[in-house]
Amino acid sequence: AEAYVPVSEMAKVVTEDSALRSGVAVGPDGMVLVASAVDFPGCSAEMLRWWFCEGCRGSEEYVRWHPGDHFSCHWSDGWYRRRDSVVGETHFVSEAFGADRGGKAQTLRIQFKDPKSYGVDLSTLALCARVGVYDPGLGGWVDIAHFIHFAAAEAPDGFQLRSRFWLGDIAIPPDNALRLCAGLLAAVLNTRLARSFAARVVDGRRSLFDLGVATYRHATEEFTVLASFLADAYRRREDASS
């Protein structure tokens, strides 16, 4: 737990103050922090911004991003017309965290937030989001996690993408059918036992820690794949517009 940083202190993980650079840590309340880092040689942070704001338009691009774990996706209406930011946009995805290792297919809702709402103020690219899963038994969408992806160590020959995920911060959002019981449900669901049970329901893992390990593998794999073709995809986009 010494390497664990709570989501309320997200700003710490984008500085040298964070002890966890790669791996999984469990907090005293049973929440899990996942940290991964992937090098993007020959790429710029602007290329990654383009991928999220314009490049990954639908299921074809999404499946290419991780052929084994990504199945389909769509964005909130008119997403790519903005072209400068994903803040306020929503990405609906169907994916598994380790389909070849028993991970269940799941439908997720990724709502991109202003990094400043998490206390993060960076001069480089930072993408923050609240992640929800669809569970009819709990009234619809249930928020379960947060993440930040940020570009670090940017240089002429590339950058490193660092990702941090906080798993187990469970909340009933306003569009959930059980929203009038949101406070009570949050108190019940945000316990160690309930968080472990949620991991089994969402992904089939034995514990939230196991889900954290699967998340670590998935994030490392998907961004390694993206790093392998991002520069070429960006250049093709420039060639098509010239």
GROMACS .gro file of C-alpha atoms in nm:
model
  242
    1ALA     CA    1   0.000   0.000   0.000
    2GLU     CA    2   0.300   0.233   0.028
    3ALA     CA    3   0.299   0.288  -0.347
    4TYR     CA    4  -0.074   0.357  -0.355
    5VAL     CA    5  -0.193   0.710  -0.432
    6PRO     CA    6  -0.566   0.784  -0.393
    7VAL     CA    7  -0.756   0.927  -0.689
    8SER     CA    8  -0.810   1.247  -0.489
    9GLU     CA    9  -0.434   1.302  -0.524
   10MET     CA   10  -0.414   1.225  -0.896
   11ALA     CA   11  -0.182   1.522  -0.951
   12LYS     CA   12   0.089   1.336  -0.758
   13VAL     CA   13   0.116   1.060  -1.019
   14VAL     CA   14   0.219   1.305  -1.290
   15THR     CA   15   0.516   1.419  -1.084
   16GLU     CA   16   0.823   1.243  -0.953
   17ASP     CA   17   0.646   1.206  -0.616
   18SER     CA   18   0.470   0.886  -0.719
   19ALA     CA   19   0.644   0.568  -0.606
   20LEU     CA   20   0.447   0.340  -0.838
   21ARG     CA   21   0.573   0.369  -1.195
   22SER     CA   22   0.463   0.030  -1.327
   23GLY     CA   23   0.249  -0.237  -1.166
   24VAL     CA   24  -0.046  -0.273  -0.929
   25ALA     CA   25  -0.095  -0.140  -0.575
   26VAL     CA   26  -0.381  -0.190  -0.329
   27GLY     CA   27  -0.498   0.095  -0.109
   28PRO     CA   28  -0.602   0.069   0.257
   29ASP     CA   29  -0.968   0.087   0.151
   30GLY     CA   30  -0.934  -0.194  -0.102
   31MET     CA   31  -0.922   0.026  -0.412
   32VAL     CA   32  -0.657  -0.062  -0.667
   33LEU     CA   33  -0.411   0.164  -0.852
   34VAL     CA   34  -0.271   0.038  -1.182
   35ALA     CA   35   0.031   0.203  -1.344
   36SER     CA   36   0.172   0.136  -1.690
   37ALA     CA   37   0.425   0.308  -1.913
   38VAL     CA   38   0.472   0.255  -2.288
   39ASP     CA   39   0.729   0.420  -2.514
   40PHE     CA   40   0.606   0.578  -2.839
   41PRO     CA   41   0.920   0.603  -3.058
   42GLY     CA   42   0.890   0.838  -3.354
   43CYS     CA   43   0.562   0.980  -3.222
   44SER     CA   44   0.453   1.308  -3.068
   45ALA     CA   45   0.189   1.388  -2.807
   46GLU     CA   46   0.001   1.569  -3.083
   47MET     CA   47  -0.032   1.238  -3.269
   48LEU     CA   48  -0.189   1.079  -2.962
   49ARG     CA   49  -0.425   1.375  -2.921
   50TRP     CA   50  -0.528   1.328  -3.286
   51TRP     CA   51  -0.597   0.957  -3.227
   52PHE     CA   52  -0.841   1.029  -2.946
   53CYS     CA   53  -0.996   1.339  -3.106
   54GLU     CA   54  -1.018   1.224  -3.470
   55GLY     CA   55  -0.833   0.905  -3.556
   56CYS     CA   56  -1.023   0.634  -3.368
   57ARG     CA   57  -1.361   0.700  -3.530
   58GLY     CA   58  -1.525   0.363  -3.494
   59SER     CA   59  -1.498  -0.011  -3.455
   60GLU     CA   60  -1.249  -0.066  -3.740
   61GLU     CA   61  -0.989   0.160  -3.582
   62TYR     CA   62  -1.075   0.038  -3.233
   63VAL     CA   63  -1.022  -0.329  -3.321
   64ARG     CA   64  -0.690  -0.244  -3.486
   65TRP     CA   65  -0.584  -0.084  -3.159
   66HIS     CA   66  -0.602  -0.423  -2.981
   67PRO     CA   67  -0.720  -0.703  -3.214
   68GLY     CA   68  -0.758  -0.956  -2.934
   69ASP     CA   69  -0.944  -0.753  -2.672
   70HIS     CA   70  -1.129  -0.477  -2.860
   71PHE     CA   71  -1.458  -0.568  -3.028
   72SER     CA   72  -1.654  -0.253  -3.115
   73CYS     CA   73  -1.707   0.110  -3.017
   74HIS     CA   74  -1.891   0.431  -3.089
   75TRP     CA   75  -1.863   0.789  -2.967
   76SER     CA   76  -2.109   1.051  -2.851
   77ASP     CA   77  -2.273   1.231  -3.144
   78GLY     CA   78  -2.051   1.474  -3.333
   79TRP     CA   79  -1.741   1.383  -3.134
   80TYR     CA   80  -1.479   1.417  -3.412
   81ARG     CA   81  -1.612   1.750  -3.540
   82ARG     CA   82  -1.444   1.931  -3.251
   83ARG     CA   83  -1.099   1.796  -3.339
   84ASP     CA   84  -0.925   1.969  -3.050
   85SER     CA   85  -1.039   1.792  -2.733
   86VAL     CA   86  -1.235   1.496  -2.600
   87VAL     CA   87  -1.334   1.671  -2.277
   88GLY     CA   88  -1.708   1.629  -2.238
   89GLU     CA   89  -1.724   1.345  -2.492
   90THR     CA   90  -1.820   0.984  -2.423
   91HIS     CA   91  -1.669   0.669  -2.573
   92PHE     CA   92  -1.882   0.353  -2.556
   93VAL     CA   93  -1.670   0.041  -2.600
   94SER     CA   94  -1.705  -0.335  -2.601
   95GLU     CA   95  -1.385  -0.502  -2.487
   96ALA     CA   96  -1.228  -0.764  -2.263
   97PHE     CA   97  -0.923  -0.738  -2.040
   98GLY     CA   98  -0.735  -1.044  -2.157
   99ALA     CA   99  -0.987  -1.233  -2.371
  100ASP     CA  100  -0.728  -1.508  -2.419
  101ARG     CA  101  -0.690  -1.541  -2.041
  102GLY     CA  102  -1.057  -1.568  -1.947
  103GLY     CA  103  -1.153  -1.201  -1.940
  104LYS     CA  104  -1.525  -1.143  -2.004
  105ALA     CA  105  -1.651  -0.911  -2.276
  106GLN     CA  106  -1.797  -0.600  -2.115
  107THR     CA  107  -1.964  -0.278  -2.223
  108LEU     CA  108  -1.793   0.030  -2.083
  109ARG     CA  109  -1.877   0.400  -2.089
  110ILE     CA  110  -1.573   0.627  -2.084
  111GLN     CA  111  -1.663   0.986  -2.000
  112PHE     CA  112  -1.373   1.223  -2.063
  113LYS     CA  113  -1.327   1.495  -1.801
  114ASP     CA  114  -1.130   1.816  -1.773
  115PRO     CA  115  -0.798   1.718  -1.606
  116LYS     CA  116  -0.831   2.025  -1.384
  117SER     CA  117  -1.138   1.865  -1.224
  118TYR     CA  118  -0.891   1.611  -1.084
  119GLY     CA  119  -0.642   1.878  -0.984
  120VAL     CA  120  -0.415   1.805  -1.282
  121ASP     CA  121  -0.274   2.099  -1.475
  122LEU     CA  122  -0.014   1.992  -1.730
  123SER     CA  123   0.144   2.174  -2.022
  124THR     CA  124   0.157   1.844  -2.213
  125LEU     CA  125  -0.126   1.610  -2.317
  126ALA     CA  126  -0.337   1.462  -2.036
  127LEU     CA  127  -0.657   1.260  -2.085
  128CYS     CA  128  -0.874   1.194  -1.780
  129ALA     CA  129  -1.197   0.994  -1.763
  130ARG     CA  130  -1.460   0.835  -1.544
  131VAL     CA  131  -1.533   0.476  -1.648
  132GLY     CA  132  -1.867   0.304  -1.604
  133VAL     CA  133  -2.000  -0.044  -1.673
  134TYR     CA  134  -2.355  -0.134  -1.775
  135ASP     CA  135  -2.530  -0.353  -1.517
  136PRO     CA  136  -2.909  -0.397  -1.556
  137GLY     CA  137  -2.926  -0.545  -1.206
  138LEU     CA  138  -2.800  -0.217  -1.063
  139GLY     CA  139  -3.024   0.008  -1.268
  140GLY     CA  140  -2.803   0.069  -1.571
  141TRP     CA  141  -2.469   0.249  -1.585
  142VAL     CA  142  -2.253   0.226  -1.273
  143ASP     CA  143  -1.929   0.423  -1.245
  144ILE     CA  144  -1.644   0.201  -1.129
  145ALA     CA  145  -1.308   0.357  -1.217
  146HIS     CA  146  -1.101   0.660  -1.319
  147PHE     CA  147  -0.796   0.693  -1.542
  148ILE     CA  148  -0.540   0.938  -1.668
  149HIS     CA  149  -0.315   0.898  -1.973
  150PHE     CA  150  -0.040   1.158  -1.998
  151ALA     CA  151   0.259   1.219  -2.222
  152ALA     CA  152   0.592   1.230  -2.039
  153ALA     CA  153   0.955   1.264  -2.135
  154GLU     CA  154   0.861   1.407  -2.475
  155ALA     CA  155   1.161   1.445  -2.707
  156PRO     CA  156   1.221   1.482  -3.082
  157ASP     CA  157   1.244   1.103  -3.116
  158GLY     CA  158   0.927   1.019  -2.922
  159PHE     CA  159   0.759   1.021  -2.583
  160GLN     CA  160   0.649   0.790  -2.307
  161LEU     CA  161   0.278   0.743  -2.237
  162ARG     CA  162   0.207   0.689  -1.869
  163SER     CA  163  -0.133   0.556  -1.766
  164ARG     CA  164  -0.286   0.530  -1.421
  165PHE     CA  165  -0.617   0.359  -1.340
  166TRP     CA  166  -0.806   0.368  -1.012
  167LEU     CA  167  -1.039   0.068  -0.981
  168GLY     CA  168  -1.319   0.033  -0.727
  169ASP     CA  169  -1.450   0.387  -0.678
  170ILE     CA  170  -1.815   0.291  -0.728
  171ALA     CA  171  -2.092   0.548  -0.778
  172ILE     CA  172  -2.448   0.554  -0.909
  173PRO     CA  173  -2.464   0.830  -1.178
  174PRO     CA  174  -2.766   1.058  -1.234
  175ASP     CA  175  -2.889   0.858  -1.536
  176ASN     CA  176  -2.916   0.536  -1.335
  177ALA     CA  177  -3.269   0.411  -1.250
  178LEU     CA  178  -3.163   0.373  -0.886
  179ARG     CA  179  -3.027   0.728  -0.856
  180LEU     CA  180  -3.257   0.812  -0.562
  181CYS     CA  181  -3.069   0.548  -0.362
  182ALA     CA  182  -2.725   0.659  -0.487
  183GLY     CA  183  -2.587   0.755  -0.146
  184LEU     CA  184  -2.693   0.434   0.025
  185LEU     CA  185  -2.573   0.216  -0.261
  186ALA     CA  186  -2.236   0.394  -0.275
  187ALA     CA  187  -2.186   0.327   0.097
  188VAL     CA  188  -2.266  -0.042   0.050
  189LEU     CA  189  -2.067  -0.090  -0.271
  190ASN     CA  190  -1.750   0.090  -0.163
  191THR     CA  191  -1.634  -0.177   0.078
  192ARG     CA  192  -1.356  -0.432   0.032
  193LEU     CA  193  -1.599  -0.722   0.003
  194ALA     CA  194  -1.829  -0.546  -0.242
  195ARG     CA  195  -1.536  -0.433  -0.457
  196SER     CA  196  -1.408  -0.789  -0.487
  197PHE     CA  197  -1.758  -0.908  -0.574
  198ALA     CA  198  -1.785  -0.632  -0.837
  199ALA     CA  199  -1.465  -0.756  -1.000
  200ARG     CA  200  -1.621  -1.101  -1.037
  201VAL     CA  201  -1.943  -0.962  -1.182
  202VAL     CA  202  -1.774  -0.719  -1.423
  203ASP     CA  203  -1.485  -0.929  -1.543
  204GLY     CA  204  -1.498  -1.273  -1.385
  205ARG     CA  205  -1.178  -1.213  -1.184
  206ARG     CA  206  -1.144  -1.346  -0.831
  207SER     CA  207  -1.056  -1.008  -0.682
  208LEU     CA  208  -1.010  -0.642  -0.764
  209PHE     CA  209  -0.634  -0.699  -0.750
  210ASP     CA  210  -0.665  -0.967  -1.021
  211LEU     CA  211  -0.868  -0.722  -1.229
  212GLY     CA  212  -0.589  -0.469  -1.174
  213VAL     CA  213  -0.332  -0.715  -1.309
  214ALA     CA  214  -0.553  -0.777  -1.614
  215THR     CA  215  -0.595  -0.402  -1.663
  216TYR     CA  216  -0.218  -0.356  -1.648
  217ARG     CA  217  -0.161  -0.620  -1.915
  218HIS     CA  218  -0.438  -0.485  -2.135
  219ALA     CA  219  -0.320  -0.123  -2.116
  220THR     CA  220   0.041  -0.219  -2.186
  221GLU     CA  221  -0.062  -0.433  -2.482
  222GLU     CA  222  -0.307  -0.187  -2.639
  223PHE     CA  223  -0.070   0.109  -2.622
  224THR     CA  224   0.223  -0.099  -2.749
  225VAL     CA  225   0.007  -0.187  -3.051
  226LEU     CA  226  -0.096   0.177  -3.096
  227ALA     CA  227   0.267   0.291  -3.077
  228SER     CA  228   0.350   0.053  -3.363
  229PHE     CA  229   0.121   0.225  -3.616
  230LEU     CA  230   0.032   0.571  -3.479
  231ALA     CA  231   0.298   0.769  -3.665
  232ASP     CA  232   0.208   0.604  -3.996
  233ALA     CA  233  -0.166   0.658  -3.942
  234TYR     CA  234  -0.105   1.024  -3.861
  235ARG     CA  235   0.109   1.075  -4.171
  236ARG     CA  236  -0.158   0.911  -4.389
  237ARG     CA  237  -0.408   1.155  -4.244
  238GLU     CA  238  -0.182   1.446  -4.336
  239ASP     CA  239  -0.129   1.307  -4.688
  240ALA     CA  240  -0.506   1.270  -4.736
  241SER     CA  241  -0.570   1.631  -4.634
  242SER     CA  242  -0.296   1.782  -4.852
   0.00000   0.00000   0.00000
